[in-house]
Tab-separated table of C-alpha atoms and ligand atoms in Angstrom:
chain	number	residue	atom	x	y	z
A	1	MET	CA	73.114	105.137	-25.358
A	2	GLU	CA	71.977	105.055	-28.984
A	3	GLN	CA	75.477	104.197	-30.152
A	4	LYS	CA	75.673	101.275	-27.721
A	5	ILE	CA	72.373	99.956	-29.046
A	6	ARG	CA	73.587	100.259	-32.628
A	7	ASN	CA	76.929	98.595	-31.919
A	8	LYS	CA	75.298	95.667	-30.179
A	9	PHE	CA	72.745	95.271	-32.960
A	10	GLN	CA	75.511	95.180	-35.552
A	11	GLU	CA	77.504	92.708	-33.482
A	12	LEU	CA	74.583	90.319	-32.886
A	13	PHE	CA	72.705	90.542	-36.160
A	14	ASN	CA	75.293	91.832	-38.586
A	15	THR	CA	72.968	94.453	-40.082
A	16	THR	CA	71.219	97.709	-39.134
A	17	GLY	CA	67.574	98.381	-38.327
A	18	SER	CA	65.311	101.330	-37.532
A	19	VAL	CA	65.588	103.129	-34.217
A	20	TYR	CA	62.586	104.122	-32.072
A	21	ALA	CA	62.227	105.823	-28.706
A	22	SER	CA	59.529	106.327	-26.081
A	23	PRO	CA	59.731	108.275	-22.838
A	24	GLY	CA	58.911	107.695	-19.198
A	25	ARG	CA	56.627	110.204	-17.497
A	26	ILE	CA	56.097	112.401	-14.502
A	27	ASN	CA	52.665	113.151	-13.120
A	28	LEU	CA	52.051	116.538	-11.544
A	29	ILE	CA	48.913	115.330	-9.780
A	30	GLY	CA	46.226	112.631	-10.011
A	31	GLU	CA	47.484	109.286	-8.680
A	32	HIS	CA	45.386	106.125	-8.682
A	33	THR	CA	42.646	108.087	-10.383
A	34	ASP	CA	43.134	106.609	-13.864
A	35	TYR	CA	41.603	103.195	-13.218
A	36	ASN	CA	38.793	105.007	-11.391
A	37	GLY	CA	37.758	106.801	-14.560
A	38	GLY	CA	39.141	110.096	-13.208
A	39	PHE	CA	41.625	112.714	-14.345
A	40	VAL	CA	45.424	112.616	-14.439
A	41	PHE	CA	47.956	115.294	-15.330
A	42	PRO	CA	51.159	113.679	-16.618
A	43	GLY	CA	53.877	114.722	-19.024
A	44	ALA	CA	56.485	112.708	-20.920
A	45	ILE	CA	60.120	113.262	-19.895
A	46	ASP	CA	63.553	113.384	-21.479
A	47	LYS	CA	64.355	109.880	-20.255
A	48	GLY	CA	63.055	106.705	-21.791
A	49	MET	CA	63.753	103.620	-23.851
A	50	ILE	CA	65.440	103.348	-27.224
A	51	ALA	CA	65.299	100.252	-29.437
A	52	GLU	CA	66.737	99.237	-32.759
A	53	ILE	CA	64.515	96.816	-34.637
A	54	LYS	CA	64.505	94.973	-37.937
A	55	PRO	CA	62.139	92.279	-39.225
A	56	ASN	CA	64.148	89.070	-39.719
A	57	GLY	CA	61.854	87.137	-42.061
A	58	THR	CA	61.263	84.336	-39.539
A	59	ASP	CA	58.532	83.720	-36.963
A	60	LYS	CA	60.936	84.338	-34.069
A	61	VAL	CA	61.827	87.417	-32.084
A	62	ARG	CA	65.469	87.690	-31.065
A	63	ALA	CA	65.870	90.338	-28.367
A	64	PHE	CA	68.806	91.645	-26.396
A	65	SER	CA	68.519	93.884	-23.328
A	66	ILE	CA	71.677	95.949	-23.062
A	67	ASP	CA	71.013	97.088	-19.501
A	68	LEU	CA	70.428	93.560	-18.228
A	69	ASN	CA	72.946	91.969	-20.581
A	70	ASP	CA	70.414	89.272	-21.394
A	71	TYR	CA	69.414	87.617	-24.678
A	72	VAL	CA	66.048	85.919	-25.256
A	73	GLU	CA	64.368	84.268	-28.250
A	74	PHE	CA	60.659	83.636	-28.469
A	75	GLY	CA	57.930	82.806	-30.976
A	76	LEU	CA	54.750	84.787	-31.480
A	77	ARG	CA	52.169	82.221	-30.361
A	78	GLU	CA	50.544	82.422	-26.923
A	79	GLU	CA	52.403	79.313	-25.766
A	80	ASP	CA	55.760	80.872	-26.685
A	81	ALA	CA	55.737	83.314	-23.742
A	82	PRO	CA	59.287	83.898	-22.513
A	83	LYS	CA	60.157	83.561	-18.812
A	84	ALA	CA	62.361	86.631	-18.457
A	85	SER	CA	60.122	89.388	-17.182
A	86	TRP	CA	61.700	92.080	-19.366
A	87	ALA	CA	61.003	89.987	-22.480
A	88	ARG	CA	57.373	89.526	-21.481
A	89	TYR	CA	56.792	93.234	-22.099
A	90	ILE	CA	57.893	92.840	-25.712
A	91	PHE	CA	56.106	89.518	-26.126
A	92	GLY	CA	52.932	91.005	-24.599
A	93	VAL	CA	52.956	93.901	-27.043
A	94	CYS	CA	53.307	91.450	-29.957
A	95	ARG	CA	50.457	89.314	-28.668
A	96	GLU	CA	48.157	92.258	-28.045
A	97	ILE	CA	48.780	93.487	-31.597
A	98	ILE	CA	48.042	90.029	-32.995
A	99	LYS	CA	44.863	89.759	-30.884
A	100	ARG	CA	43.703	92.995	-32.518
A	101	GLY	CA	44.149	91.465	-35.945
A	102	GLY	CA	47.570	92.951	-36.721
A	103	THR	CA	49.896	90.842	-38.843
A	104	ILE	CA	53.468	90.906	-37.603
A	105	GLN	CA	56.474	88.698	-38.157
A	106	GLY	CA	59.658	87.941	-36.273
A	107	PHE	CA	62.237	90.657	-35.712
A	108	ASP	CA	65.654	91.270	-34.228
A	109	THR	CA	66.063	93.944	-31.588
A	110	THR	CA	68.420	95.481	-29.063
A	111	PHE	CA	67.321	98.098	-26.552
A	112	ALA	CA	68.419	100.146	-23.575
A	113	GLY	CA	66.937	102.821	-21.345
A	114	ASP	CA	67.760	105.674	-19.022
A	115	VAL	CA	64.478	105.784	-17.088
A	116	PRO	CA	65.416	104.499	-13.663
A	117	LEU	CA	63.665	101.163	-13.028
A	118	GLY	CA	61.146	101.075	-10.188
A	119	ALA	CA	61.394	104.807	-9.535
A	120	GLY	CA	57.762	105.501	-10.446
A	121	MET	CA	58.651	107.018	-13.814
A	122	SER	CA	57.107	104.258	-15.902
A	123	SER	CA	60.051	102.487	-17.406
A	124	SER	CA	57.747	99.605	-18.317
A	125	ALA	CA	55.298	101.849	-20.185
A	126	ALA	CA	58.253	103.363	-22.040
A	127	LEU	CA	59.288	99.882	-23.135
A	128	GLU	CA	55.766	98.902	-24.209
A	129	SER	CA	55.210	102.118	-26.134
A	130	THR	CA	58.538	101.813	-27.900
A	131	TYR	CA	57.614	98.411	-29.300
A	132	ALA	CA	53.938	99.168	-29.932
A	133	PHE	CA	54.926	102.279	-31.871
A	134	ALA	CA	57.773	100.567	-33.722
A	135	LEU	CA	55.859	97.459	-34.775
A	136	ASN	CA	52.926	99.578	-35.921
A	137	ASP	CA	55.303	101.591	-38.069
A	138	LEU	CA	57.468	98.729	-39.389
A	139	PHE	CA	54.586	96.446	-40.328
A	140	GLN	CA	52.354	99.343	-41.414
A	141	LEU	CA	49.469	98.284	-39.226
A	142	GLY	CA	47.632	101.610	-39.139
A	143	ILE	CA	46.821	101.389	-35.414
A	144	ASP	CA	45.895	104.772	-33.917
A	145	LYS	CA	47.713	106.288	-30.945
A	146	PHE	CA	44.905	105.562	-28.481
A	147	GLU	CA	45.053	101.888	-29.361
A	148	LEU	CA	48.854	101.876	-29.083
A	149	ALA	CA	48.497	103.083	-25.491
A	150	LYS	CA	45.843	100.432	-24.812
A	151	ILE	CA	48.125	97.734	-26.224
A	152	GLY	CA	50.734	98.704	-23.625
A	153	GLN	CA	48.158	98.707	-20.851
A	154	ALA	CA	46.774	95.297	-21.906
A	155	THR	CA	50.336	93.966	-21.887
A	156	GLU	CA	50.586	94.930	-18.206
A	157	HIS	CA	47.248	93.292	-17.447
A	158	ASN	CA	47.697	90.080	-19.383
A	159	TYR	CA	51.430	89.398	-19.339
A	160	CYS	CA	52.902	91.280	-16.356
A	161	GLY	CA	50.262	90.929	-13.640
A	162	VAL	CA	49.607	94.635	-13.036
A	163	ASN	CA	46.023	95.884	-13.399
A	164	CYS	CA	47.190	99.384	-14.199
A	165	GLY	CA	45.243	102.287	-15.624
A	166	ILE	CA	46.002	104.064	-18.890
A	167	MET	CA	48.013	107.052	-17.647
A	168	ASP	CA	51.585	105.853	-18.178
A	169	GLN	CA	51.141	104.451	-21.665
A	170	PHE	CA	49.049	107.426	-22.705
A	171	ALA	CA	51.700	109.891	-21.549
A	172	SER	CA	54.430	107.890	-23.226
A	173	VAL	CA	52.611	107.872	-26.573
A	174	PHE	CA	50.993	111.347	-26.502
A	175	GLY	CA	53.745	113.342	-24.740
A	176	LYS	CA	54.506	116.805	-26.093
A	177	ALA	CA	57.568	118.906	-25.262
A	178	GLY	CA	56.820	121.712	-22.802
A	179	HIS	CA	53.283	120.472	-22.083
A	180	LEU	CA	51.448	118.451	-19.485
A	181	ILE	CA	48.399	116.480	-20.555
A	182	ARG	CA	45.145	116.612	-18.668
A	183	LEU	CA	43.541	113.313	-19.512
A	184	ASP	CA	40.005	112.248	-18.732
A	185	CYS	CA	40.629	108.526	-18.270
A	186	ARG	CA	37.009	107.619	-18.898
A	187	SER	CA	36.421	109.365	-22.223
A	188	LEU	CA	40.125	109.644	-23.157
A	189	GLU	CA	39.538	113.312	-23.972
A	190	TYR	CA	42.737	115.194	-23.379
A	191	LYS	CA	44.090	118.695	-23.385
A	192	TYR	CA	47.680	119.934	-23.502
A	193	TYR	CA	48.661	122.558	-20.929
A	194	PRO	CA	51.833	124.589	-21.517
A	195	PHE	CA	54.045	123.933	-18.500
A	196	ASP	CA	57.091	126.057	-17.874
A	197	PRO	CA	57.742	126.319	-14.138
A	198	GLU	CA	61.198	127.815	-14.789
A	199	ALA	CA	59.618	130.888	-16.324
A	200	ALA	CA	57.710	131.423	-13.078
A	201	GLY	CA	60.805	130.909	-10.928
A	202	TYR	CA	60.318	127.261	-9.970
A	203	LYS	CA	62.164	124.040	-10.572
A	204	LEU	CA	60.588	120.622	-10.815
A	205	VAL	CA	62.807	118.081	-9.111
A	206	LEU	CA	62.451	114.374	-8.509
A	207	LEU	CA	64.060	112.830	-5.449
A	208	ASP	CA	64.370	109.070	-5.702
A	209	SER	CA	64.230	107.231	-2.395
A	210	VAL	CA	65.878	104.294	-4.196
A	211	VAL	CA	63.564	101.926	-2.378
A	212	LYS	CA	61.317	99.539	-4.216
A	213	HIS	CA	58.994	97.460	-2.148
A	214	GLU	CA	58.356	93.872	-2.992
A	215	LEU	CA	54.750	92.973	-3.637
A	216	ALA	CA	54.202	96.452	-5.037
A	217	SER	CA	52.177	95.044	-7.915
A	218	SER	CA	49.957	92.856	-5.733
A	219	ALA	CA	49.386	95.796	-3.365
A	220	TYR	CA	48.558	97.942	-6.404
A	221	ASN	CA	45.984	95.405	-7.618
A	222	LYS	CA	44.535	95.281	-4.118
A	223	ARG	CA	43.987	99.040	-4.104
A	224	ARG	CA	42.115	98.735	-7.340
A	225	GLN	CA	39.906	96.024	-5.848
A	226	SER	CA	39.063	98.247	-2.884
A	227	CYS	CA	37.825	100.896	-5.275
A	228	GLU	CA	35.732	98.349	-7.136
A	229	HIS	CA	34.148	97.099	-3.902
A	230	VAL	CA	33.054	100.614	-3.030
A	231	VAL	CA	31.640	101.199	-6.515
A	232	GLU	CA	29.617	97.982	-6.186
A	233	ALA	CA	28.162	99.159	-2.880
A	234	ILE	CA	27.305	102.633	-4.205
A	235	ARG	CA	25.691	101.188	-7.328
A	236	ARG	CA	23.041	99.451	-5.267
A	237	ARG	CA	21.629	102.918	-4.567
A	238	HIS	CA	22.971	104.762	-7.593
A	239	PRO	CA	23.079	102.427	-10.600
A	240	GLU	CA	24.424	105.225	-12.805
A	241	VAL	CA	27.765	105.151	-10.951
A	242	GLU	CA	30.249	103.318	-13.124
A	243	TYR	CA	33.514	104.425	-11.544
A	244	LEU	CA	34.512	106.268	-8.351
A	245	ARG	CA	34.805	109.221	-10.710
A	246	ASP	CA	30.997	109.359	-10.714
A	247	ALA	CA	30.662	109.146	-6.930
A	248	THR	CA	30.424	112.004	-4.448
A	249	MET	CA	31.512	112.089	-0.807
A	250	GLU	CA	27.833	112.044	0.058
A	251	MET	CA	27.290	108.768	-1.803
A	252	LEU	CA	30.349	107.348	-0.096
A	253	GLY	CA	28.905	108.379	3.265
A	254	GLU	CA	25.717	106.433	2.503
A	255	VAL	CA	27.601	103.149	2.208
A	256	LYS	CA	29.939	103.671	5.136
A	257	GLY	CA	28.360	100.799	7.066
A	258	GLU	CA	28.484	98.454	4.074
A	259	VAL	CA	32.151	98.631	3.115
A	260	SER	CA	35.249	97.948	5.179
A	261	ALA	CA	36.898	100.881	6.937
A	262	GLU	CA	39.904	100.334	4.709
A	263	ASP	CA	37.931	100.418	1.463
A	264	TYR	CA	36.184	103.544	2.690
A	265	MET	CA	39.502	105.350	3.191
A	266	ARG	CA	40.724	104.300	-0.232
A	267	ALA	CA	37.611	105.691	-1.907
A	268	GLU	CA	37.773	108.891	0.121
A	269	TYR	CA	41.280	109.504	-1.179
A	270	VAL	CA	40.298	108.841	-4.804
A	271	ILE	CA	37.240	111.108	-4.768
A	272	GLU	CA	39.305	113.944	-3.289
A	273	GLU	CA	42.225	113.328	-5.629
A	274	ILE	CA	40.092	113.573	-8.767
A	275	GLN	CA	38.950	117.018	-7.623
A	276	ARG	CA	42.544	118.042	-6.851
A	277	VAL	CA	43.523	117.425	-10.484
A	278	LEU	CA	40.846	119.811	-11.704
A	279	ASP	CA	41.841	122.379	-9.070
A	280	VAL	CA	45.494	122.170	-10.109
A	281	CYS	CA	44.669	122.614	-13.801
A	282	GLU	CA	42.641	125.685	-12.951
A	283	ALA	CA	45.401	127.101	-10.742
A	284	LEU	CA	48.019	126.468	-13.393
A	285	GLU	CA	46.015	128.400	-15.951
A	286	LYS	CA	46.228	131.379	-13.601
A	287	GLY	CA	49.934	130.818	-12.947
A	288	ASP	CA	49.038	130.154	-9.312
A	289	TYR	CA	51.851	127.786	-8.345
A	290	GLU	CA	51.193	128.209	-4.630
A	291	THR	CA	47.834	126.459	-4.995
A	292	VAL	CA	49.416	123.797	-7.195
A	293	GLY	CA	51.922	123.137	-4.416
A	294	GLN	CA	49.308	122.973	-1.661
A	295	LYS	CA	47.335	120.411	-3.631
A	296	MET	CA	50.486	118.339	-4.088
A	297	TYR	CA	50.916	118.211	-0.310
A	298	GLY	CA	47.260	117.226	-0.079
A	299	THR	CA	47.935	114.324	-2.422
A	300	HIS	CA	50.884	113.202	-0.357
A	301	TYR	CA	48.825	113.219	2.805
A	302	GLY	CA	46.079	111.194	1.119
A	303	MET	CA	48.468	108.699	-0.433
A	304	SER	CA	50.236	108.251	2.876
A	305	LYS	CA	47.344	108.174	5.354
A	306	LEU	CA	44.272	107.112	3.353
A	307	TYR	CA	45.485	105.164	0.336
A	308	GLU	CA	48.548	103.921	2.231
A	309	VAL	CA	50.908	103.643	-0.702
A	310	SER	CA	53.727	105.767	0.733
A	311	CYS	CA	56.527	104.480	2.944
A	312	GLU	CA	58.835	105.758	5.670
A	313	GLU	CA	61.468	106.971	3.214
A	314	LEU	CA	58.999	108.923	1.065
A	315	ASP	CA	57.248	110.447	4.080
A	316	PHE	CA	60.662	111.537	5.316
A	317	LEU	CA	61.499	113.254	2.015
A	318	ASN	CA	58.099	114.928	2.061
A	319	ASP	CA	58.685	116.223	5.610
A	320	ILE	CA	62.049	117.685	4.628
A	321	ALA	CA	60.427	119.474	1.713
A	322	LYS	CA	57.865	120.970	4.076
A	323	GLU	CA	60.530	122.062	6.542
A	324	CYS	CA	62.502	123.747	3.772
A	325	GLY	CA	59.471	125.697	2.590
A	326	VAL	CA	59.258	123.833	-0.729
A	327	THR	CA	56.093	124.885	-2.568
A	328	GLY	CA	54.767	121.392	-3.319
A	329	SER	CA	55.936	117.828	-2.730
A	330	ARG	CA	54.416	114.386	-2.905
A	331	VAL	CA	55.060	110.744	-3.694
A	332	MET	CA	54.743	110.208	-7.447
A	333	GLY	CA	53.365	107.260	-9.411
A	334	GLY	CA	51.978	104.062	-7.933
A	335	GLY	CA	53.896	104.437	-4.654
A	336	PHE	CA	55.475	101.777	-2.427
A	337	GLY	CA	58.866	103.371	-3.094
A	338	GLY	CA	60.200	105.427	-5.970
A	339	CYS	CA	60.312	109.222	-6.108
A	340	THR	CA	58.853	112.347	-4.650
A	341	ILE	CA	58.086	115.110	-7.121
A	342	ASN	CA	58.899	118.582	-5.791
A	343	LEU	CA	58.011	122.039	-6.988
A	344	VAL	CA	60.752	124.248	-5.570
A	345	LYS	CA	61.353	127.982	-5.790
A	346	ASN	CA	64.694	128.672	-7.460
A	347	GLU	CA	66.137	130.384	-4.414
A	348	LEU	CA	65.341	127.414	-2.142
A	349	TYR	CA	66.622	124.737	-4.493
A	350	ASP	CA	70.233	124.459	-3.267
A	351	ALA	CA	69.374	124.466	0.413
A	352	PHE	CA	66.594	121.901	-0.080
A	353	VAL	CA	68.708	119.489	-2.095
A	354	LYS	CA	71.580	119.784	0.352
A	355	LYS	CA	69.406	119.113	3.370
A	356	ALA	CA	67.505	116.290	1.698
A	357	PHE	CA	70.746	114.504	0.823
A	358	ALA	CA	72.338	115.032	4.244
A	359	ASP	CA	69.323	114.106	6.376
A	360	TYR	CA	68.205	111.203	4.200
A	361	THR	CA	71.657	109.665	4.126
A	362	ALA	CA	72.058	110.096	7.883
A	363	LYS	CA	68.742	108.388	8.501
A	364	PHE	CA	68.706	105.572	5.928
A	365	GLY	CA	72.387	104.949	5.311
A	366	HIS	CA	72.237	105.617	1.569
A	367	GLU	CA	71.774	108.676	-0.604
A	368	PRO	CA	68.614	109.501	-2.497
A	369	LYS	CA	69.017	110.283	-6.199
A	370	LEU	CA	68.159	113.538	-7.859
A	371	TYR	CA	66.649	113.948	-11.326
A	372	ASP	CA	65.917	117.195	-13.090
A	373	VAL	CA	63.267	116.589	-15.708
A	374	VAL	CA	62.488	118.226	-18.997
A	375	ILE	CA	58.982	117.706	-20.381
A	376	SER	CA	59.499	116.110	-23.789
A	377	ASP	CA	57.878	114.439	-26.800
A	378	GLY	CA	56.211	111.025	-26.859
A	379	ALA	CA	56.883	107.865	-28.881
A	380	ARG	CA	58.762	108.496	-32.133
A	381	LYS	CA	61.068	107.118	-34.764
A	382	LEU	CA	64.615	108.410	-34.445
A	383	HIS	CA	66.194	107.017	-37.607
B	401	GLA	C1	51.097	103.243	-11.954
B	401	GLA	C2	50.077	102.751	-12.985
B	401	GLA	C3	49.207	103.890	-13.485
B	401	GLA	C4	48.619	104.694	-12.336
B	401	GLA	C5	49.696	105.058	-11.316
B	401	GLA	C6	49.131	105.710	-10.092
B	401	GLA	O1	52.028	104.094	-12.548
B	401	GLA	O2	50.728	102.139	-14.057
B	401	GLA	O3	48.200	103.382	-14.322
B	401	GLA	O4	47.557	104.016	-11.743
B	401	GLA	O5	50.437	103.926	-10.906
B	401	GLA	O6	48.577	106.934	-10.412
């Protein structure tokens, strides 16, 4: 992949630049908790985005996406926003840096990735972090890593229409090989947890349903609104509650008559999910993978029945995991398609994968995809 990027850069710009990379992420547990001020438990993976970049001494960015075979040029002023959605990620990062007082100039760039798009592994955060990290380094802006993650998140909010939380960008910037990160999304305090399921006899496997539902981003934003409605209602009695993170099931019960049944279910899921993250961290410290797995099933149930961000294909994959005796399984990421993440005992792995492929293909007419993941480092300069 890197060679392709270099060849194309040479061909288009007749020079060489610096090469940067940022990863996608998995999340062991804690979905839709980040924008509720709660906890998440992600790790960066060995798949991501790589970009070659060189300042070109003009006020224009000239960018080529190798995967989409598409070339775009844009300026750095707000009115210069490109139409191509992939280019808006790069443009957004530039704008968010400029808004924070950073001085950047035009640059030439080619990039490619091996994080599957729309699979819930944060290909977009990988792209944002790559450019935030690279521009910070190339133009010596001195922006700290927290702010780099926030620049990626603000890009989603202001240029891509997704009101996401901080998890994906944080994991992409702060990732550390062999470790998951427990992040408190309110204070941004974080702690690395060594994570080596292989040593305990387990494999971590992603099964990609290869479905991506349209309107996923508007449905995502709608979930966030539901949470905000419930917080508003609770605050009338408990003004100290800033996020659902601060609410208890008891407080939620008090406002049952004041919020819609749907909003109530959404909040119920979030309050339970925040606790599950803490339970999983505790279990992991004891090497208790059985509890980790049970909590993962709990998350799937909540995401499917209460938060309603699963789909037929993902529920089907989850059922197969259960039937095969897989330790833990759940839909990963924002939902509405993408992957399940599965914690599987070594001795069950072959049988599970075989059955998942056979039954899924028989039912939906196409195969799922399988990814083994290695927990890896975050944003970095390669050359
Ligand atoms: C997407 C968002 C994240 C997070 C997850 C769900 O990946 O980008 O901020 O909300 O969904 O946990």
